[in-house]
XYZ file of C-alpha atoms in Angstrom:
560
model
C 85.222 48.122 135.887
C 88.026 48.731 133.459
C 89.006 46.027 130.960
C 92.153 46.486 128.728
C 92.242 44.785 125.277
C 95.900 44.168 124.466
C 96.223 44.405 120.740
C 99.609 42.576 120.392
C 101.865 42.100 117.456
C 103.229 38.657 118.350
C 106.209 36.983 116.634
C 105.390 33.334 116.007
C 107.625 31.219 118.054
C 109.307 33.982 120.026
C 107.689 33.024 123.333
C 110.307 35.055 125.373
C 109.814 38.203 123.306
C 106.028 37.834 123.281
C 105.994 37.400 127.047
C 107.853 40.733 127.468
C 105.430 42.496 125.091
C 102.490 41.268 127.065
C 104.094 42.313 130.394
C 104.758 45.743 129.096
C 101.275 46.177 127.760
C 99.726 44.853 130.962
C 101.741 47.356 132.991
C 100.630 50.139 130.736
C 97.079 49.025 131.200
C 97.608 48.719 135.037
C 98.769 52.419 135.071
C 95.362 53.281 133.409
C 93.476 51.493 136.229
C 92.616 48.291 134.355
C 91.411 45.372 136.491
C 91.496 42.774 133.642
C 93.775 42.522 130.615
C 92.932 40.423 127.539
C 95.224 39.385 124.699
C 94.295 37.784 121.373
C 94.309 34.053 120.940
C 97.773 32.437 120.910
C 99.384 35.811 121.773
C 101.963 34.038 123.916
C 103.379 31.693 121.202
C 102.206 33.650 118.052
C 99.475 32.691 115.615
C 99.725 29.618 113.287
C 102.798 28.130 115.126
C 102.361 24.913 113.164
C 105.112 22.368 113.805
C 106.721 24.470 116.421
C 104.067 22.911 118.585
C 105.689 19.517 118.065
C 109.046 20.558 119.279
C 109.737 18.754 122.510
C 110.484 21.896 124.540
C 108.025 24.400 123.004
C 104.979 23.596 125.110
C 107.213 23.425 128.204
C 108.638 26.896 127.279
C 105.075 28.302 127.027
C 104.339 26.948 130.642
C 107.477 28.474 131.847
C 106.406 31.858 130.361
C 102.971 31.532 132.045
C 104.805 30.958 135.429
C 106.771 34.126 134.793
C 103.734 36.122 133.856
C 102.080 34.922 137.059
C 105.107 35.964 139.148
C 105.521 39.403 137.573
C 101.722 40.162 137.743
C 101.020 38.709 141.248
C 99.918 42.101 142.474
C 97.666 42.557 139.416
C 96.054 43.232 137.106
C 94.515 39.849 136.144
C 95.464 38.718 132.653
C 93.646 36.543 130.168
C 96.245 35.377 127.830
C 96.002 33.177 124.636
C 98.435 30.190 124.908
C 98.834 26.606 124.026
C 98.403 24.156 127.037
C 98.222 20.413 127.346
C 95.117 18.833 126.334
C 92.918 17.026 128.886
C 90.886 15.381 126.145
C 93.256 13.956 123.734
C 96.610 12.466 124.520
C 99.571 14.033 122.652
C 97.654 17.085 121.542
C 97.506 20.552 122.996
C 94.546 22.983 123.571
C 94.407 26.540 122.082
C 93.458 27.955 125.367
C 92.607 31.194 127.223
C 94.678 31.202 130.431
C 93.764 33.303 133.460
C 96.789 34.638 135.252
C 95.791 36.061 138.597
C 97.186 36.447 142.105
C 100.466 34.653 141.493
C 99.074 31.612 139.612
C 97.450 30.600 136.417
C 94.641 28.283 135.279
C 92.965 27.464 132.024
C 89.768 29.433 131.680
C 88.590 28.250 128.160
C 89.676 26.074 125.358
C 89.119 26.825 121.693
C 86.252 24.929 120.047
C 86.937 23.975 116.481
C 84.005 23.355 114.147
C 85.601 20.615 111.941
C 88.696 18.711 111.121
C 89.211 19.706 107.489
C 92.839 20.236 106.685
C 94.419 23.038 104.599
C 91.428 25.262 104.166
C 92.497 28.116 106.335
C 94.446 29.080 109.517
C 91.765 27.751 111.847
C 91.397 24.321 110.370
C 95.188 23.931 109.864
C 95.417 24.162 113.599
C 93.278 21.181 114.132
C 96.124 18.760 113.396
C 97.920 20.050 116.494
C 95.152 21.167 118.736
C 92.215 19.131 120.270
C 88.773 19.932 119.131
C 87.756 21.609 122.411
C 84.550 20.888 124.423
C 83.106 24.232 125.617
C 83.906 27.794 126.391
C 84.555 28.826 129.949
C 83.217 31.337 132.508
C 85.285 33.469 135.047
C 84.127 35.814 137.679
C 86.100 39.114 138.233
C 84.921 42.151 140.015
C 81.366 40.924 140.307
C 81.086 40.185 136.564
C 80.497 36.822 135.081
C 82.348 36.744 131.821
C 82.034 34.029 129.207
C 85.301 33.485 127.316
C 84.930 32.577 123.676
C 87.592 30.950 121.477
C 85.860 29.494 118.459
C 85.875 29.807 114.752
C 84.223 33.156 113.856
C 83.412 33.109 110.147
C 82.643 36.532 108.723
C 79.612 35.358 106.699
C 76.120 35.574 108.062
C 75.400 31.911 107.221
C 78.428 30.627 109.253
C 78.497 33.288 111.987
C 79.730 31.712 115.281
C 76.637 32.393 117.171
C 74.707 30.105 114.742
C 77.241 27.203 114.773
C 76.216 23.838 116.142
C 79.191 21.576 116.509
C 79.376 17.810 115.735
C 78.987 17.048 119.488
C 75.460 18.693 119.295
C 76.143 21.818 121.377
C 76.512 25.481 120.507
C 79.357 26.909 122.703
C 77.995 30.489 122.646
C 74.532 29.476 123.515
C 75.771 27.379 126.377
C 77.452 30.418 127.848
C 74.404 32.693 127.449
C 72.136 29.929 129.001
C 74.559 29.586 131.999
C 74.099 33.310 132.579
C 76.902 35.771 131.673
C 77.202 39.538 131.980
C 79.785 39.857 129.236
C 81.459 37.970 126.523
C 85.274 38.090 125.949
C 86.042 37.134 122.349
C 89.744 36.386 121.838
C 90.625 36.027 118.193
C 93.181 36.174 115.424
C 91.120 37.240 112.480
C 93.101 37.951 109.251
C 92.434 41.000 107.360
C 90.598 40.812 104.016
C 88.780 43.451 102.084
C 85.386 44.165 103.797
C 85.957 41.779 106.710
C 86.096 44.587 109.495
C 82.707 45.936 108.727
C 81.230 42.385 108.481
C 82.774 41.431 111.797
C 81.469 44.546 113.524
C 77.992 43.868 112.280
C 78.161 40.334 113.508
C 79.531 41.056 116.925
C 77.035 43.964 117.413
C 74.290 41.553 116.645
C 75.560 39.063 119.232
C 75.743 41.674 121.917
C 72.281 43.009 121.335
C 70.629 39.654 120.765
C 72.011 38.317 124.135
C 71.909 41.663 125.949
C 75.540 41.296 127.105
C 78.641 43.451 127.021
C 81.010 42.117 124.381
C 84.807 42.659 124.261
C 86.636 41.324 121.165
C 90.381 41.665 121.033
C 92.153 40.899 117.693
C 95.732 40.271 116.794
C 97.637 42.906 114.828
C 100.674 42.491 112.524
C 101.901 40.331 109.677
C 102.423 36.615 109.838
C 103.755 35.102 106.700
C 100.884 35.707 104.115
C 98.406 36.796 106.709
C 97.987 40.363 107.898
C 96.007 41.099 111.075
C 94.377 44.629 111.319
C 93.793 44.829 115.142
C 90.747 47.081 115.521
C 89.606 45.408 118.659
C 86.099 46.138 119.697
C 83.817 46.779 122.643
C 79.946 46.712 122.622
C 77.342 47.534 125.164
C 74.230 45.258 125.783
C 72.344 47.175 123.111
C 74.870 46.507 120.480
C 76.251 49.974 120.421
C 79.905 50.357 119.705
C 81.818 51.670 122.703
C 85.408 51.365 121.555
C 87.527 50.445 118.598
C 91.346 49.952 118.668
C 93.792 51.343 116.254
C 93.946 49.853 112.769
C 97.187 48.097 111.690
C 99.063 49.180 114.941
C 99.564 47.862 118.391
C 97.265 49.352 121.008
C 96.131 49.080 124.600
C 92.466 49.724 124.444
C 91.073 50.467 127.958
C 87.276 50.176 128.201
C 85.577 51.491 131.316
C 82.047 50.338 132.057
C 80.076 53.018 134.092
C 80.030 51.973 137.775
C 81.135 48.489 138.942
C 77.910 46.511 138.131
C 77.101 44.858 134.774
C 74.794 46.556 132.411
C 76.308 50.111 132.481
C 77.448 52.197 129.543
C 81.028 52.920 128.698
C 83.018 56.103 129.217
C 86.184 57.156 127.381
C 87.499 58.405 124.080
C 85.657 57.965 120.816
C 86.398 54.797 118.823
C 89.252 54.884 116.507
C 87.916 55.623 112.891
C 87.615 53.057 110.143
C 89.533 53.554 106.889
C 88.063 56.186 104.661
C 88.048 53.857 101.663
C 89.130 50.365 100.522
C 92.414 51.632 98.958
C 93.516 53.037 102.313
C 93.029 49.832 104.169
C 94.650 47.854 101.531
C 97.682 50.161 101.576
C 98.051 49.864 105.281
C 97.684 46.143 105.118
C 100.355 45.804 102.480
C 102.677 48.158 104.333
C 102.242 46.381 107.700
C 102.590 42.891 106.044
C 105.788 43.850 104.219
C 107.393 45.397 107.290
C 106.588 42.473 109.564
C 107.601 39.942 106.952
C 111.012 41.369 106.410
C 111.789 42.080 110.034
C 110.395 38.787 111.353
C 112.609 37.013 108.891
C 115.630 38.779 110.466
C 116.253 41.145 107.624
C 116.219 44.928 107.287
C 116.950 45.741 103.575
C 115.133 44.787 100.410
C 115.891 44.807 96.743
C 113.227 45.834 94.129
C 113.614 45.412 90.415
C 112.332 48.707 88.756
C 110.897 48.341 85.234
C 109.173 51.699 84.983
C 105.872 50.002 85.097
C 102.966 50.184 87.653
C 103.598 46.937 89.561
C 107.226 47.695 90.495
C 106.415 51.273 91.186
C 103.733 50.500 93.724
C 105.846 47.705 95.349
C 108.674 50.159 95.729
C 106.367 52.775 97.386
C 105.112 50.126 99.810
C 108.740 49.094 100.530
C 109.802 52.645 101.351
C 106.773 53.263 103.548
C 107.295 50.040 105.416
C 111.063 50.019 105.872
C 112.427 53.500 105.115
C 114.095 54.744 101.928
C 117.559 53.982 103.269
C 116.615 50.176 103.393
C 115.397 49.965 99.720
C 117.521 49.580 96.626
C 116.017 49.875 93.165
C 117.670 47.787 90.330
C 117.069 48.814 86.680
C 117.915 46.013 84.246
C 117.135 47.505 80.792
C 117.294 45.155 77.662
C 117.458 46.342 74.076
C 113.719 46.320 74.141
C 113.326 48.486 77.030
C 111.806 51.949 76.111
C 113.592 55.085 77.039
C 110.439 56.253 78.774
C 110.339 53.214 81.025
C 113.936 53.743 82.165
C 113.398 57.525 82.845
C 110.095 56.689 84.695
C 111.941 54.308 86.996
C 114.565 56.902 87.677
C 112.037 59.577 88.441
C 110.212 57.263 90.858
C 113.387 56.415 92.670
C 114.280 60.106 92.919
C 110.860 60.932 94.257
C 111.183 58.253 96.893
C 114.733 59.038 97.783
C 116.138 55.564 97.240
C 119.352 54.585 95.742
C 119.461 52.667 92.375
C 121.861 50.780 90.361
C 121.436 50.064 86.568
C 122.664 46.838 85.161
C 122.000 46.452 81.364
C 121.436 42.856 80.422
C 122.122 43.015 76.639
C 125.620 41.598 76.855
C 124.411 38.892 79.223
C 121.709 37.990 76.788
C 124.169 37.457 73.992
C 126.421 35.378 76.170
C 123.514 33.102 77.154
C 122.475 32.807 73.458
C 125.963 31.629 72.479
C 126.232 29.209 75.417
C 122.763 27.734 74.832
C 123.180 27.378 71.085
C 124.362 23.775 70.902
C 121.505 22.634 73.178
C 118.838 24.645 71.456
C 119.842 23.139 67.998
C 118.713 19.774 69.337
C 115.102 20.893 69.310
C 112.988 22.180 66.360
C 111.727 25.752 66.586
C 107.970 26.016 67.579
C 105.396 28.665 66.817
C 105.131 31.185 69.800
C 108.519 30.107 71.112
C 109.268 32.349 74.148
C 112.758 30.974 75.018
C 114.589 34.291 74.642
C 111.777 36.399 76.190
C 111.829 34.210 79.268
C 115.619 34.258 79.317
C 115.546 37.997 79.901
C 113.315 37.514 82.963
C 115.534 34.797 84.282
C 118.672 36.837 83.838
C 116.929 39.597 85.801
C 115.948 37.081 88.556
C 119.534 36.040 88.914
C 120.836 39.542 89.250
C 118.342 40.414 91.843
C 119.023 37.334 93.893
C 122.747 37.872 93.655
C 122.487 41.468 94.873
C 120.264 40.299 97.702
C 122.835 37.666 98.679
C 125.647 40.337 98.873
C 123.509 42.808 100.715
C 121.840 40.388 103.079
C 118.593 41.624 101.832
C 115.288 40.058 100.544
C 113.980 40.445 97.087
C 110.437 41.796 96.862
C 108.472 40.259 94.035
C 106.471 42.654 91.906
C 103.829 40.268 90.261
C 100.151 40.892 90.626
C 97.159 38.557 91.019
C 95.928 39.017 87.346
C 99.279 37.846 86.059
C 99.463 34.927 88.497
C 95.924 33.836 87.599
C 96.695 33.808 83.873
C 100.209 32.306 84.081
C 101.565 35.502 82.621
C 105.004 35.158 84.288
C 108.322 33.396 83.898
C 109.286 30.711 86.400
C 112.695 31.443 88.015
C 112.466 34.947 86.434
C 109.860 37.445 87.446
C 108.620 34.916 90.066
C 111.815 35.356 91.991
C 111.410 36.880 95.477
C 110.699 36.240 99.092
C 107.430 38.021 99.210
C 104.932 38.980 96.544
C 103.754 42.301 97.977
C 100.864 42.862 95.600
C 100.440 39.205 94.614
C 96.778 39.337 95.855
C 95.871 42.599 94.133
C 94.375 42.477 90.637
C 96.003 44.723 88.037
C 93.004 47.030 88.302
C 93.341 47.251 92.093
C 97.027 47.963 91.642
C 96.151 51.096 89.664
C 93.525 52.253 92.069
C 95.794 51.888 95.094
C 98.555 53.648 93.226
C 96.197 56.624 92.480
C 95.138 56.686 96.118
C 98.742 56.797 97.270
C 99.644 59.778 95.067
C 96.562 61.548 96.446
C 97.552 60.473 100.016
C 101.005 61.930 99.537
C 99.617 65.013 97.767
C 102.335 64.624 95.169
C 103.003 62.804 91.934
C 105.371 60.210 93.548
C 104.466 57.650 90.923
C 104.922 59.560 87.596
C 101.820 60.176 85.582
C 103.416 58.478 82.576
C 103.390 55.173 84.510
C 99.510 55.555 84.700
C 99.128 56.565 80.997
C 101.128 54.029 79.195
C 99.887 50.542 78.226
C 101.092 47.757 80.530
C 104.012 45.831 78.952
C 106.691 43.425 79.839
C 108.887 44.884 77.086
C 110.404 41.499 76.199
C 110.080 41.961 72.471
C 109.632 45.062 70.243
C 106.350 46.625 70.629
C 104.996 44.086 73.098
C 101.801 44.886 75.168
C 100.143 42.768 77.892
C 96.993 42.714 75.705
C 98.905 40.719 73.119
C 98.597 37.782 75.413
C 95.710 38.694 77.749
C 92.275 40.160 77.604
C 92.182 43.928 78.597
C 92.569 44.115 82.392
C 89.284 46.014 82.633
C 87.538 43.027 81.194
C 89.694 40.240 82.747
C 89.714 41.319 86.322
C 85.834 41.354 86.928
C 85.601 37.796 85.353
C 88.532 36.603 87.410
C 87.157 37.924 90.695
C 83.870 36.300 89.971
C 85.408 32.886 89.012
C 87.297 32.753 92.266
C 84.363 33.252 94.544
C 83.146 30.017 96.164
C 80.107 28.408 94.624
C 80.380 29.968 91.143
C 79.727 27.422 88.449
C 82.565 26.581 86.053
C 80.187 24.764 83.539
C 80.738 25.554 79.969
C 76.991 25.856 79.035
C 76.195 29.416 77.990
C 79.640 30.628 78.977
C 80.989 33.563 77.177
C 84.234 33.270 75.183
C 86.019 35.681 77.565
C 84.869 33.729 80.585
C 85.895 30.514 78.928
C 89.413 31.887 78.111
C 89.954 33.306 81.601
C 88.752 30.069 83.398
C 90.929 27.777 81.229
C 94.076 29.884 81.831
C 93.235 30.119 85.395
C 93.220 26.386 85.872
C 96.203 25.741 83.535
C 98.474 28.153 85.422
C 98.196 26.387 88.878
C 101.701 24.819 88.442
C 103.243 28.257 88.219
C 101.439 29.573 91.300
C 102.732 26.603 93.402
C 106.232 27.868 92.692
C 105.742 31.543 93.275
C 106.651 33.393 96.560
C 104.354 33.925 99.380
C 101.774 36.624 98.617
C 100.261 39.087 101.219
C 96.611 37.945 101.523
C 94.157 40.865 101.319
C 91.280 39.451 99.249
C 88.458 37.133 100.194
C 89.884 34.418 97.927
C 93.639 34.486 97.786
C 95.539 31.886 95.809
C 97.061 29.143 98.050
C 94.529 29.595 100.823
C 90.822 29.550 99.956
C 91.451 28.728 96.300
C 93.461 25.877 94.798
C 93.364 23.667 91.775
C 95.265 20.477 90.727
C 98.677 20.938 89.248
C 98.650 18.013 86.867
C 95.010 18.195 86.083
C 93.263 18.844 82.781
C 89.855 20.516 82.970
C 87.828 19.004 80.081
C 84.090 18.181 79.858
C 82.152 15.976 77.460
């Protein structure tokens, strides 16, 4: 039997477009002899549809699309597609379902089972306000195979792995399928990318296949959806847990898996599995590139504006933008102040030349003077304070206005260049360097930014990002001789402490805490109000701000 895993890049809300993508992929699979095609969960409407599901015609539009798929595929192959359908358990809600389209009609094969009803802790639990909790997973029979269809939360940690989950109703969906007797498990998912998640997921699924001695086919979404990036890399395992096939990483794919003979229990034949990334930096690079491309295009834009300072953050963001959108769609804006070093300006120009993008230089000294004069009557109302950063922040805000204005004229999006270390410490200016539609590296620490940049130059086998950018000390250049270390611990010390503090379960108690840890923790909590006003960041870590980690905005962390 041949099963095709349709690794789709769905656009959330674009039911008509997604339907056509699924049809085209199904026809491609049919040409390869597939008897059954399987999409990721919610492939028809797109992942995390949110309040779209409350629109009075959205669910009806999904049903119309299912009717059309049934008509178009009436001569085969069978299609198992992820889609929202009316709930039979809870009035006014929908089910996150696997729908079997076969022989000119469609029926619900399985409904996603949610573990709990917590709100706001991730994409799965956010769905629970729109979808019912589900009852059990379903079984379908095709070509003599009994296949269990699994849509359930699939945590990537050993302790919460889905084969161990027992829900509040007292049953374990996976074990119920196994006990009812299945030859294969079909796992339809939309598992967001994060560092190390692919290896953990493969280990988990291999264990499930071997433990229950079943074939296992896991099809995953690919593409960017707001902050989330999905890597694809759909999987097939034999009943011993051996990997039979792996789909492409960060790209659409039609992965056709052939089981030897027509009976269950055979081995697979076909091409070798697609390789995993050679290193963490490579997978991060591809995640950022795909996330940026899809965010810009799914927002209906083509062009982006990037402020170039000659520093590492803006350099890497510009490289990602060019890779994602093409040099012709990227404009670099240099906005030197009286404190900008000659080296920073020349480094920015050299980077732009290496990437082949056009630039414009807008000096801000005269604007700074105009603002100073205009603000003078108001500033005189307030006494000067030690550490006053009014005019430092003013420079960042002037730059933010310029970038936003250019984006308005060009019909483009501004890409924010802030990193996770700065966001954690509040080392940014609201309405200044927080301007932008998307924070491309907002979930990379400063240390990671440098390592990904070094990998990129090696990948391109050229010094695209000038060596001087690596060599000079990080600085916002908002006053003479300023360095980041004037305000922050050295990044080599800060970032390991930050990453540890963000992990769930790490104690924040002050007993026996080092001065460095205390400083980082206090700044981390105090800067939450800024993070709430920053642009969306592409999530690539295990604990991104705004998803797995949040703190009160108006709180004050203080212990007796």
